[in-house]
Amino acid sequence: MAFRTSRLLTGSLQNLNTLCNTVSHSSNSINRRLSYLANRGANICLDTHPHSGIKNKDGIVATQWCIQIRHKGRDKPKKNTDKHKPNHTVELDKTTISEIVDVDKYEQQLANILENLRHEYVHKLSLRTNVGTFDKIEVKLDNETIPLNQVASIVQKGPSLIVLNLSQNIKFVPAVMSALQSSGMNLNPQQEGPSTIYVNIPKVSRDHREELAKGAKTIFNNTKEKLDKLFAETMKKVNKTKSTEIKKTIESKLLQDKRKIQADAEALMKAKQKELLDS
């Protein structure tokens, strides 16, 4: 009897050792896993529910452990969505900037572009078209842009007909036709012979007003192109600077000036469109 009891005790001790080893191994594995998750940025909450345990056959309650793991998203650096917005700038006085680019000249050129837009709106987009309206229409040649009255004789024949004579500059006829069509004045020029162009002055109707309003948008878009071109040409000088910080600072200044003038130009366009449509 004693021998049998001894064997049972020996077997129980062996089972208990095996169980302890298993629990120890599992605990080590869990600890390693929790450490890994913590290093990866997870929030770990270890909670127990002793009253919701499961009883074994001996009536002992086995405590349940609840591990809550919440992964935190890694903060990603925000991308710079504005290609013209500098990441790093330095403080520069006007004298230092002027050694690299003539800011006063740049600002004056911007102002001239805006003033030219204002002039076009006044003289081109009028409900009462006359000879003076045609004088300053820009004609684009190969290497320059010149006013229409320098390449053509402009005469008004009656209240609704303008005649252009280019007998001294026949080679410019295609360029003049293009300039009239893209002037934003709702014109439909007709060529007669090699050097004569007839232009009927449109009647003041709702359709004519709407076409002139579209012309105001066209002229504004041309102004934007001029501003962008001036900015790009000025930046060519700035890009020769070796210092990235200085380059970015000057770029920011030039861009700020351009955007201000562009905003003023857009305000002029909206005012002109309202005048044409509501007057």
PDB file of C-alpha atoms in Angstrom:
ATOM      1  CA  MET A   1       0.000   0.000   0.000  1.00  0.00           C
ATOM      2  CA  ALA A   2       2.813   2.423   0.929  1.00  0.00           C
ATOM      3  CA  PHE A   3       4.624   1.570  -2.299  1.00  0.00           C
ATOM      4  CA  ARG A   4       1.520   2.326  -4.355  1.00  0.00           C
ATOM      5  CA  THR A   5       1.006   5.631  -2.559  1.00  0.00           C
ATOM      6  CA  SER A   6       4.651   6.526  -3.198  1.00  0.00           C
ATOM      7  CA  ARG A   7       4.263   5.865  -6.923  1.00  0.00           C
ATOM      8  CA  LEU A   8       1.148   8.035  -7.080  1.00  0.00           C
ATOM      9  CA  LEU A   9       2.951  10.875  -5.293  1.00  0.00           C
ATOM     10  CA  THR A  10       5.926  10.525  -7.634  1.00  0.00           C
ATOM     11  CA  GLY A  11       3.639  10.669 -10.687  1.00  0.00           C
ATOM     12  CA  SER A  12       1.809  13.713  -9.311  1.00  0.00           C
ATOM     13  CA  LEU A  13       5.095  15.523  -8.662  1.00  0.00           C
ATOM     14  CA  GLN A  14       6.245  14.793 -12.208  1.00  0.00           C
ATOM     15  CA  ASN A  15       2.951  16.141 -13.624  1.00  0.00           C
ATOM     16  CA  LEU A  16       3.265  19.200 -11.420  1.00  0.00           C
ATOM     17  CA  ASN A  17       6.832  19.843 -12.621  1.00  0.00           C
ATOM     18  CA  THR A  18       5.702  19.476 -16.227  1.00  0.00           C
ATOM     19  CA  LEU A  19       2.840  21.918 -15.636  1.00  0.00           C
ATOM     20  CA  CYS A  20       5.179  24.437 -13.994  1.00  0.00           C
ATOM     21  CA  ASN A  21       7.611  24.208 -16.888  1.00  0.00           C
ATOM     22  CA  THR A  22       4.769  24.756 -19.382  1.00  0.00           C
ATOM     23  CA  VAL A  23       3.430  27.752 -17.466  1.00  0.00           C
ATOM     24  CA  SER A  24       6.931  29.215 -17.181  1.00  0.00           C
ATOM     25  CA  HIS A  25       7.579  28.746 -20.882  1.00  0.00           C
ATOM     26  CA  SER A  26       4.223  30.335 -21.779  1.00  0.00           C
ATOM     27  CA  SER A  27       4.880  33.237 -19.427  1.00  0.00           C
ATOM     28  CA  ASN A  28       8.274  33.895 -20.997  1.00  0.00           C
ATOM     29  CA  SER A  29       6.737  33.801 -24.482  1.00  0.00           C
ATOM     30  CA  ILE A  30       4.001  36.228 -23.445  1.00  0.00           C
ATOM     31  CA  ASN A  31       6.515  38.591 -21.863  1.00  0.00           C
ATOM     32  CA  ARG A  32       8.647  38.578 -25.005  1.00  0.00           C
ATOM     33  CA  ARG A  33       5.591  39.267 -27.147  1.00  0.00           C
ATOM     34  CA  LEU A  34       4.387  42.106 -24.918  1.00  0.00           C
ATOM     35  CA  SER A  35       7.863  43.675 -24.942  1.00  0.00           C
ATOM     36  CA  TYR A  36       7.913  43.495 -28.747  1.00  0.00           C
ATOM     37  CA  LEU A  37       4.486  45.130 -29.005  1.00  0.00           C
ATOM     38  CA  ALA A  38       5.444  47.852 -26.537  1.00  0.00           C
ATOM     39  CA  ASN A  39       8.526  48.662 -28.594  1.00  0.00           C
ATOM     40  CA  ARG A  40       6.328  48.902 -31.689  1.00  0.00           C
ATOM     41  CA  GLY A  41       4.276  51.650 -30.018  1.00  0.00           C
ATOM     42  CA  ALA A  42       1.319  49.656 -28.716  1.00  0.00           C
ATOM     43  CA  ASN A  43      -0.579  50.584 -25.556  1.00  0.00           C
ATOM     44  CA  ILE A  44      -0.912  47.450 -23.397  1.00  0.00           C
ATOM     45  CA  CYS A  45      -3.529  47.163 -20.673  1.00  0.00           C
ATOM     46  CA  LEU A  46      -3.361  44.069 -18.455  1.00  0.00           C
ATOM     47  CA  ASP A  47      -6.635  43.399 -16.612  1.00  0.00           C
ATOM     48  CA  THR A  48      -7.936  40.544 -14.494  1.00  0.00           C
ATOM     49  CA  HIS A  49     -11.426  39.249 -13.902  1.00  0.00           C
ATOM     50  CA  PRO A  50     -11.140  37.000 -10.801  1.00  0.00           C
ATOM     51  CA  HIS A  51     -14.861  36.476 -10.443  1.00  0.00           C
ATOM     52  CA  SER A  52     -15.354  35.334 -13.978  1.00  0.00           C
ATOM     53  CA  GLY A  53     -12.823  32.497 -13.746  1.00  0.00           C
ATOM     54  CA  ILE A  54     -13.418  28.857 -14.546  1.00  0.00           C
ATOM     55  CA  LYS A  55     -13.503  26.238 -11.800  1.00  0.00           C
ATOM     56  CA  ASN A  56     -11.477  23.101 -12.275  1.00  0.00           C
ATOM     57  CA  LYS A  57     -12.515  19.665 -11.061  1.00  0.00           C
ATOM     58  CA  ASP A  58     -11.147  20.411  -7.589  1.00  0.00           C
ATOM     59  CA  GLY A  59     -13.287  23.546  -7.248  1.00  0.00           C
ATOM     60  CA  ILE A  60     -10.362  25.972  -7.545  1.00  0.00           C
ATOM     61  CA  VAL A  61     -11.086  29.126  -9.527  1.00  0.00           C
ATOM     62  CA  ALA A  62      -8.585  29.814 -12.309  1.00  0.00           C
ATOM     63  CA  THR A  63      -8.244  33.574 -12.781  1.00  0.00           C
ATOM     64  CA  GLN A  64      -8.723  34.865 -16.334  1.00  0.00           C
ATOM     65  CA  TRP A  65      -6.279  37.446 -17.667  1.00  0.00           C
ATOM     66  CA  CYS A  66      -7.347  39.952 -20.316  1.00  0.00           C
ATOM     67  CA  ILE A  67      -4.685  41.687 -22.371  1.00  0.00           C
ATOM     68  CA  GLN A  68      -5.862  44.684 -24.380  1.00  0.00           C
ATOM     69  CA  ILE A  69      -3.520  45.876 -27.106  1.00  0.00           C
ATOM     70  CA  ARG A  70      -4.056  49.136 -28.973  1.00  0.00           C
ATOM     71  CA  HIS A  71      -1.669  50.023 -31.752  1.00  0.00           C
ATOM     72  CA  LYS A  72      -0.819  53.668 -32.217  1.00  0.00           C
ATOM     73  CA  GLY A  73      -0.346  54.974 -35.712  1.00  0.00           C
ATOM     74  CA  ARG A  74       3.079  56.362 -36.380  1.00  0.00           C
ATOM     75  CA  ASP A  75       3.246  60.058 -37.032  1.00  0.00           C
ATOM     76  CA  LYS A  76       4.234  60.663 -40.610  1.00  0.00           C
ATOM     77  CA  PRO A  77       5.806  63.930 -41.661  1.00  0.00           C
ATOM     78  CA  LYS A  78       3.423  66.134 -43.625  1.00  0.00           C
ATOM     79  CA  LYS A  79       4.367  66.681 -47.216  1.00  0.00           C
ATOM     80  CA  ASN A  80       4.865  70.180 -48.495  1.00  0.00           C
ATOM     81  CA  THR A  81       1.865  70.573 -50.844  1.00  0.00           C
ATOM     82  CA  ASP A  82       2.904  73.949 -52.146  1.00  0.00           C
ATOM     83  CA  LYS A  83       5.879  73.549 -54.448  1.00  0.00           C
ATOM     84  CA  HIS A  84       6.664  77.258 -54.080  1.00  0.00           C
ATOM     85  CA  LYS A  85       6.428  77.278 -50.271  1.00  0.00           C
ATOM     86  CA  PRO A  86       9.927  77.220 -48.772  1.00  0.00           C
ATOM     87  CA  ASN A  87      10.778  74.735 -46.042  1.00  0.00           C
ATOM     88  CA  HIS A  88      13.523  76.906 -44.551  1.00  0.00           C
ATOM     89  CA  THR A  89      13.911  80.664 -44.709  1.00  0.00           C
ATOM     90  CA  VAL A  90      16.360  83.148 -43.266  1.00  0.00           C
ATOM     91  CA  GLU A  91      15.939  86.809 -42.458  1.00  0.00           C
ATOM     92  CA  LEU A  92      17.357  89.036 -45.207  1.00  0.00           C
ATOM     93  CA  ASP A  93      17.328  92.813 -45.490  1.00  0.00           C
ATOM     94  CA  LYS A  94      16.475  94.544 -48.756  1.00  0.00           C
ATOM     95  CA  THR A  95      20.102  95.454 -49.418  1.00  0.00           C
ATOM     96  CA  THR A  96      21.188  91.802 -49.291  1.00  0.00           C
ATOM     97  CA  ILE A  97      18.342  90.749 -51.572  1.00  0.00           C
ATOM     98  CA  SER A  98      19.123  93.553 -54.031  1.00  0.00           C
ATOM     99  CA  GLU A  99      22.640  92.187 -54.470  1.00  0.00           C
ATOM    100  CA  ILE A 100      21.072  89.073 -55.977  1.00  0.00           C
ATOM    101  CA  VAL A 101      17.979  90.423 -57.752  1.00  0.00           C
ATOM    102  CA  ASP A 102      16.601  93.922 -58.392  1.00  0.00           C
ATOM    103  CA  VAL A 103      13.446  93.791 -56.253  1.00  0.00           C
ATOM    104  CA  ASP A 104      12.415  97.374 -57.043  1.00  0.00           C
ATOM    105  CA  LYS A 105      12.512  96.623 -60.758  1.00  0.00           C
ATOM    106  CA  TYR A 106      10.552  93.400 -60.257  1.00  0.00           C
ATOM    107  CA  GLU A 107       7.848  95.186 -58.251  1.00  0.00           C
ATOM    108  CA  GLN A 108       7.607  97.913 -60.899  1.00  0.00           C
ATOM    109  CA  GLN A 109       7.237  95.336 -63.653  1.00  0.00           C
ATOM    110  CA  LEU A 110       4.424  93.668 -61.715  1.00  0.00           C
ATOM    111  CA  ALA A 111       2.701  97.031 -61.325  1.00  0.00           C
ATOM    112  CA  ASN A 112       3.080  97.718 -65.061  1.00  0.00           C
ATOM    113  CA  ILE A 113       1.389  94.428 -65.919  1.00  0.00           C
ATOM    114  CA  LEU A 114      -1.537  95.302 -63.655  1.00  0.00           C
ATOM    115  CA  GLU A 115      -1.789  98.794 -65.142  1.00  0.00           C
ATOM    116  CA  ASN A 116      -1.778  97.316 -68.646  1.00  0.00           C
ATOM    117  CA  LEU A 117      -4.711  95.082 -67.666  1.00  0.00           C
ATOM    118  CA  ARG A 118      -6.606  98.108 -66.365  1.00  0.00           C
ATOM    119  CA  HIS A 119      -5.883  99.955 -69.635  1.00  0.00           C
ATOM    120  CA  GLU A 120      -7.136  97.048 -71.749  1.00  0.00           C
ATOM    121  CA  TYR A 121     -10.361  96.819 -69.776  1.00  0.00           C
ATOM    122  CA  VAL A 122     -11.042 100.520 -70.258  1.00  0.00           C
ATOM    123  CA  HIS A 123     -10.195 100.755 -73.952  1.00  0.00           C
ATOM    124  CA  LYS A 124     -11.037  97.297 -75.300  1.00  0.00           C
ATOM    125  CA  LEU A 125     -14.062  96.149 -73.369  1.00  0.00           C
ATOM    126  CA  SER A 126     -16.393  99.029 -74.028  1.00  0.00           C
ATOM    127  CA  LEU A 127     -20.016  98.672 -75.063  1.00  0.00           C
ATOM    128  CA  ARG A 128     -19.438 101.578 -77.458  1.00  0.00           C
ATOM    129  CA  THR A 129     -16.718 100.440 -79.871  1.00  0.00           C
ATOM    130  CA  ASN A 130     -14.919 103.065 -81.999  1.00  0.00           C
ATOM    131  CA  VAL A 131     -11.637 103.593 -83.838  1.00  0.00           C
ATOM    132  CA  GLY A 132      -9.804 104.445 -80.629  1.00  0.00           C
ATOM    133  CA  THR A 133     -10.741 101.047 -79.275  1.00  0.00           C
ATOM    134  CA  PHE A 134      -8.712  99.354 -82.019  1.00  0.00           C
ATOM    135  CA  ASP A 135      -5.571 101.505 -81.742  1.00  0.00           C
ATOM    136  CA  LYS A 136      -3.970  99.628 -78.846  1.00  0.00           C
ATOM    137  CA  ILE A 137      -4.894  96.062 -79.771  1.00  0.00           C
ATOM    138  CA  GLU A 138      -1.654  94.103 -79.399  1.00  0.00           C
ATOM    139  CA  VAL A 139      -0.314  92.353 -82.491  1.00  0.00           C
ATOM    140  CA  LYS A 140       2.187  89.590 -81.763  1.00  0.00           C
ATOM    141  CA  LEU A 141       4.995  89.359 -84.285  1.00  0.00           C
ATOM    142  CA  ASP A 142       7.995  87.035 -84.264  1.00  0.00           C
ATOM    143  CA  ASN A 143      10.122  88.849 -81.702  1.00  0.00           C
ATOM    144  CA  GLU A 144       7.896  91.616 -80.349  1.00  0.00           C
ATOM    145  CA  THR A 145       4.398  92.852 -79.680  1.00  0.00           C
ATOM    146  CA  ILE A 146       3.256  96.148 -81.194  1.00  0.00           C
ATOM    147  CA  PRO A 147      -0.029  98.112 -81.215  1.00  0.00           C
ATOM    148  CA  LEU A 148      -2.337  97.676 -84.188  1.00  0.00           C
ATOM    149  CA  ASN A 149      -2.165 101.325 -85.271  1.00  0.00           C
ATOM    150  CA  GLN A 150       1.556 100.903 -86.034  1.00  0.00           C
ATOM    151  CA  VAL A 151       0.986  98.248 -88.704  1.00  0.00           C
ATOM    152  CA  ALA A 152      -2.415  99.239 -90.121  1.00  0.00           C
ATOM    153  CA  SER A 153      -4.403 102.286 -91.130  1.00  0.00           C
ATOM    154  CA  ILE A 154      -7.683 102.218 -89.177  1.00  0.00           C
ATOM    155  CA  VAL A 155     -10.742 104.029 -90.567  1.00  0.00           C
ATOM    156  CA  GLN A 156     -14.378 103.965 -89.451  1.00  0.00           C
ATOM    157  CA  LYS A 157     -16.836 103.629 -92.336  1.00  0.00           C
ATOM    158  CA  GLY A 158     -20.238 104.350 -90.898  1.00  0.00           C
ATOM    159  CA  PRO A 159     -21.481 103.660 -87.360  1.00  0.00           C
ATOM    160  CA  SER A 160     -20.880  99.898 -87.434  1.00  0.00           C
ATOM    161  CA  LEU A 161     -17.955  99.216 -89.778  1.00  0.00           C
ATOM    162  CA  ILE A 162     -14.183  99.505 -89.265  1.00  0.00           C
ATOM    163  CA  VAL A 163     -11.764  99.113 -92.194  1.00  0.00           C
ATOM    164  CA  LEU A 164      -8.082  98.203 -91.710  1.00  0.00           C
ATOM    165  CA  ASN A 165      -5.614  98.816 -94.503  1.00  0.00           C
ATOM    166  CA  LEU A 166      -2.286  96.903 -94.358  1.00  0.00           C
ATOM    167  CA  SER A 167      -1.018  97.683 -97.864  1.00  0.00           C
ATOM    168  CA  GLN A 168       2.324  98.747 -96.364  1.00  0.00           C
ATOM    169  CA  ASN A 169       2.569  95.639 -94.167  1.00  0.00           C
ATOM    170  CA  ILE A 170       0.873  92.820 -96.056  1.00  0.00           C
ATOM    171  CA  LYS A 171       2.983  90.170 -94.296  1.00  0.00           C
ATOM    172  CA  PHE A 172       1.367  91.141 -90.978  1.00  0.00           C
ATOM    173  CA  VAL A 173      -2.200  90.414 -92.144  1.00  0.00           C
ATOM    174  CA  PRO A 174      -2.370  86.912 -90.514  1.00  0.00           C
ATOM    175  CA  ALA A 175      -1.027  88.290 -87.224  1.00  0.00           C
ATOM    176  CA  VAL A 176      -3.576  91.151 -87.280  1.00  0.00           C
ATOM    177  CA  MET A 177      -6.433  88.729 -87.991  1.00  0.00           C
ATOM    178  CA  SER A 178      -5.339  86.610 -85.041  1.00  0.00           C
ATOM    179  CA  ALA A 179      -5.039  89.655 -82.767  1.00  0.00           C
ATOM    180  CA  LEU A 180      -8.570  90.825 -83.620  1.00  0.00           C
ATOM    181  CA  GLN A 181     -10.069  87.388 -83.028  1.00  0.00           C
ATOM    182  CA  SER A 182      -8.349  86.947 -79.669  1.00  0.00           C
ATOM    183  CA  SER A 183      -8.823  90.539 -78.471  1.00  0.00           C
ATOM    184  CA  GLY A 184     -11.769  89.658 -76.232  1.00  0.00           C
ATOM    185  CA  MET A 185     -13.911  92.292 -78.010  1.00  0.00           C
ATOM    186  CA  ASN A 186     -16.248  89.782 -79.683  1.00  0.00           C
ATOM    187  CA  LEU A 187     -14.988  90.690 -83.166  1.00  0.00           C
ATOM    188  CA  ASN A 188     -15.362  88.694 -86.385  1.00  0.00           C
ATOM    189  CA  PRO A 189     -12.871  90.192 -88.897  1.00  0.00           C
ATOM    190  CA  GLN A 190     -13.177  89.438 -92.616  1.00  0.00           C
ATOM    191  CA  GLN A 191     -10.236  89.740 -95.020  1.00  0.00           C
ATOM    192  CA  GLU A 192     -10.901  91.372 -98.390  1.00  0.00           C
ATOM    193  CA  GLY A 193      -8.076  91.023-100.912  1.00  0.00           C
ATOM    194  CA  PRO A 194      -4.437  90.772 -99.838  1.00  0.00           C
ATOM    195  CA  SER A 195      -4.308  93.788 -97.497  1.00  0.00           C
ATOM    196  CA  THR A 196      -7.792  94.889 -96.370  1.00  0.00           C
ATOM    197  CA  ILE A 197      -9.705  93.719 -93.298  1.00  0.00           C
ATOM    198  CA  TYR A 198     -13.330  94.598 -92.532  1.00  0.00           C
ATOM    199  CA  VAL A 199     -14.632  94.478 -88.987  1.00  0.00           C
ATOM    200  CA  ASN A 200     -18.329  94.851 -88.184  1.00  0.00           C
ATOM    201  CA  ILE A 201     -18.977  96.419 -84.790  1.00  0.00           C
ATOM    202  CA  PRO A 202     -21.345  94.127 -82.855  1.00  0.00           C
ATOM    203  CA  LYS A 203     -24.695  95.467 -81.680  1.00  0.00           C
ATOM    204  CA  VAL A 204     -25.113  95.938 -77.951  1.00  0.00           C
ATOM    205  CA  SER A 205     -27.158  92.879 -77.011  1.00  0.00           C
ATOM    206  CA  ARG A 206     -27.221  90.448 -74.115  1.00  0.00           C
ATOM    207  CA  ASP A 207     -25.140  87.996 -76.122  1.00  0.00           C
ATOM    208  CA  HIS A 208     -22.617  90.738 -76.898  1.00  0.00           C
ATOM    209  CA  ARG A 209     -22.364  91.640 -73.210  1.00  0.00           C
ATOM    210  CA  GLU A 210     -21.750  87.999 -72.299  1.00  0.00           C
ATOM    211  CA  GLU A 211     -19.055  87.687 -74.946  1.00  0.00           C
ATOM    212  CA  LEU A 212     -17.327  90.796 -73.612  1.00  0.00           C
ATOM    213  CA  ALA A 213     -17.486  89.322 -70.096  1.00  0.00           C
ATOM    214  CA  LYS A 214     -15.769  86.212 -71.454  1.00  0.00           C
ATOM    215  CA  GLY A 215     -13.224  88.535 -73.062  1.00  0.00           C
ATOM    216  CA  ALA A 216     -12.495  90.018 -69.635  1.00  0.00           C
ATOM    217  CA  LYS A 217     -11.636  86.516 -68.431  1.00  0.00           C
ATOM    218  CA  THR A 218      -9.407  85.955 -71.477  1.00  0.00           C
ATOM    219  CA  ILE A 219      -7.492  89.185 -70.858  1.00  0.00           C
ATOM    220  CA  PHE A 220      -7.108  88.260 -67.181  1.00  0.00           C
ATOM    221  CA  ASN A 221      -5.686  84.841 -68.144  1.00  0.00           C
ATOM    222  CA  ASN A 222      -3.183  86.576 -70.424  1.00  0.00           C
ATOM    223  CA  THR A 223      -2.187  88.779 -67.498  1.00  0.00           C
ATOM    224  CA  LYS A 224      -1.626  85.729 -65.303  1.00  0.00           C
ATOM    225  CA  GLU A 225       0.668  84.281 -67.957  1.00  0.00           C
ATOM    226  CA  LYS A 226       2.653  87.516 -68.020  1.00  0.00           C
ATOM    227  CA  LEU A 227       3.003  87.450 -64.221  1.00  0.00           C
ATOM    228  CA  ASP A 228       4.136  83.811 -64.255  1.00  0.00           C
ATOM    229  CA  LYS A 229       6.643  84.534 -67.008  1.00  0.00           C
ATOM    230  CA  LEU A 230       8.106  87.495 -65.125  1.00  0.00           C
ATOM    231  CA  PHE A 231       8.380  85.426 -61.931  1.00  0.00           C
ATOM    232  CA  ALA A 232      10.127  82.568 -63.776  1.00  0.00           C
ATOM    233  CA  GLU A 233      12.593  84.903 -65.499  1.00  0.00           C
ATOM    234  CA  THR A 234      13.439  86.642 -62.227  1.00  0.00           C
ATOM    235  CA  MET A 235      13.928  83.308 -60.457  1.00  0.00           C
ATOM    236  CA  LYS A 236      16.590  82.350 -63.006  1.00  0.00           C
ATOM    237  CA  LYS A 237      18.842  84.960 -61.420  1.00  0.00           C
ATOM    238  CA  VAL A 238      17.941  83.821 -57.911  1.00  0.00           C
ATOM    239  CA  ASN A 239      18.688  80.165 -58.706  1.00  0.00           C
ATOM    240  CA  LYS A 240      22.314  81.048 -59.333  1.00  0.00           C
ATOM    241  CA  THR A 241      22.671  81.595 -55.577  1.00  0.00           C
ATOM    242  CA  LYS A 242      24.472  78.737 -53.839  1.00  0.00           C
ATOM    243  CA  SER A 243      22.697  79.092 -50.482  1.00  0.00           C
ATOM    244  CA  THR A 244      19.433  77.142 -50.435  1.00  0.00           C
ATOM    245  CA  GLU A 245      18.090  79.138 -47.477  1.00  0.00           C
ATOM    246  CA  ILE A 246      18.705  82.478 -49.188  1.00  0.00           C
ATOM    247  CA  LYS A 247      17.219  81.174 -52.409  1.00  0.00           C
ATOM    248  CA  LYS A 248      14.056  80.019 -50.639  1.00  0.00           C
ATOM    249  CA  THR A 249      13.685  83.310 -48.781  1.00  0.00           C
ATOM    250  CA  ILE A 250      13.911  85.401 -51.945  1.00  0.00           C
ATOM    251  CA  GLU A 251      11.583  83.023 -53.793  1.00  0.00           C
ATOM    252  CA  SER A 252       9.019  83.466 -51.025  1.00  0.00           C
ATOM    253  CA  LYS A 253       9.265  87.265 -51.303  1.00  0.00           C
ATOM    254  CA  LEU A 254       8.910  87.295 -55.103  1.00  0.00           C
ATOM    255  CA  LEU A 255       6.013  84.861 -55.021  1.00  0.00           C
ATOM    256  CA  GLN A 256       4.195  86.871 -52.373  1.00  0.00           C
ATOM    257  CA  ASP A 257       4.458  90.007 -54.517  1.00  0.00           C
ATOM    258  CA  LYS A 258       3.218  88.164 -57.611  1.00  0.00           C
ATOM    259  CA  ARG A 259       0.221  86.688 -55.819  1.00  0.00           C
ATOM    260  CA  LYS A 260      -0.808  90.097 -54.491  1.00  0.00           C
ATOM    261  CA  ILE A 261      -0.811  91.605 -57.979  1.00  0.00           C
ATOM    262  CA  GLN A 262      -2.678  88.587 -59.330  1.00  0.00           C
ATOM    263  CA  ALA A 263      -5.357  88.988 -56.650  1.00  0.00           C
ATOM    264  CA  ASP A 264      -5.720  92.672 -57.618  1.00  0.00           C
ATOM    265  CA  ALA A 265      -6.019  91.674 -61.283  1.00  0.00           C
ATOM    266  CA  GLU A 266      -8.741  89.151 -60.488  1.00  0.00           C
ATOM    267  CA  ALA A 267     -10.668  91.817 -58.561  1.00  0.00           C
ATOM    268  CA  LEU A 268     -10.479  94.104 -61.620  1.00  0.00           C
ATOM    269  CA  MET A 269     -11.772  91.287 -63.838  1.00  0.00           C
ATOM    270  CA  LYS A 270     -14.789  90.621 -61.607  1.00  0.00           C
ATOM    271  CA  ALA A 271     -15.615  94.317 -61.425  1.00  0.00           C
ATOM    272  CA  LYS A 272     -15.415  94.647 -65.226  1.00  0.00           C
ATOM    273  CA  GLN A 273     -17.618  91.609 -65.775  1.00  0.00           C
ATOM    274  CA  LYS A 274     -20.217  93.015 -63.399  1.00  0.00           C
ATOM    275  CA  GLU A 275     -20.095  96.369 -65.228  1.00  0.00           C
ATOM    276  CA  LEU A 276     -20.574  94.715 -68.628  1.00  0.00           C
ATOM    277  CA  LEU A 277     -23.418  92.438 -67.566  1.00  0.00           C
ATOM    278  CA  ASP A 278     -25.351  94.764 -65.255  1.00  0.00           C
ATOM    279  CA  SER A 279     -25.029  98.178 -66.883  1.00  0.00           C
TER     280      SER A 279
END
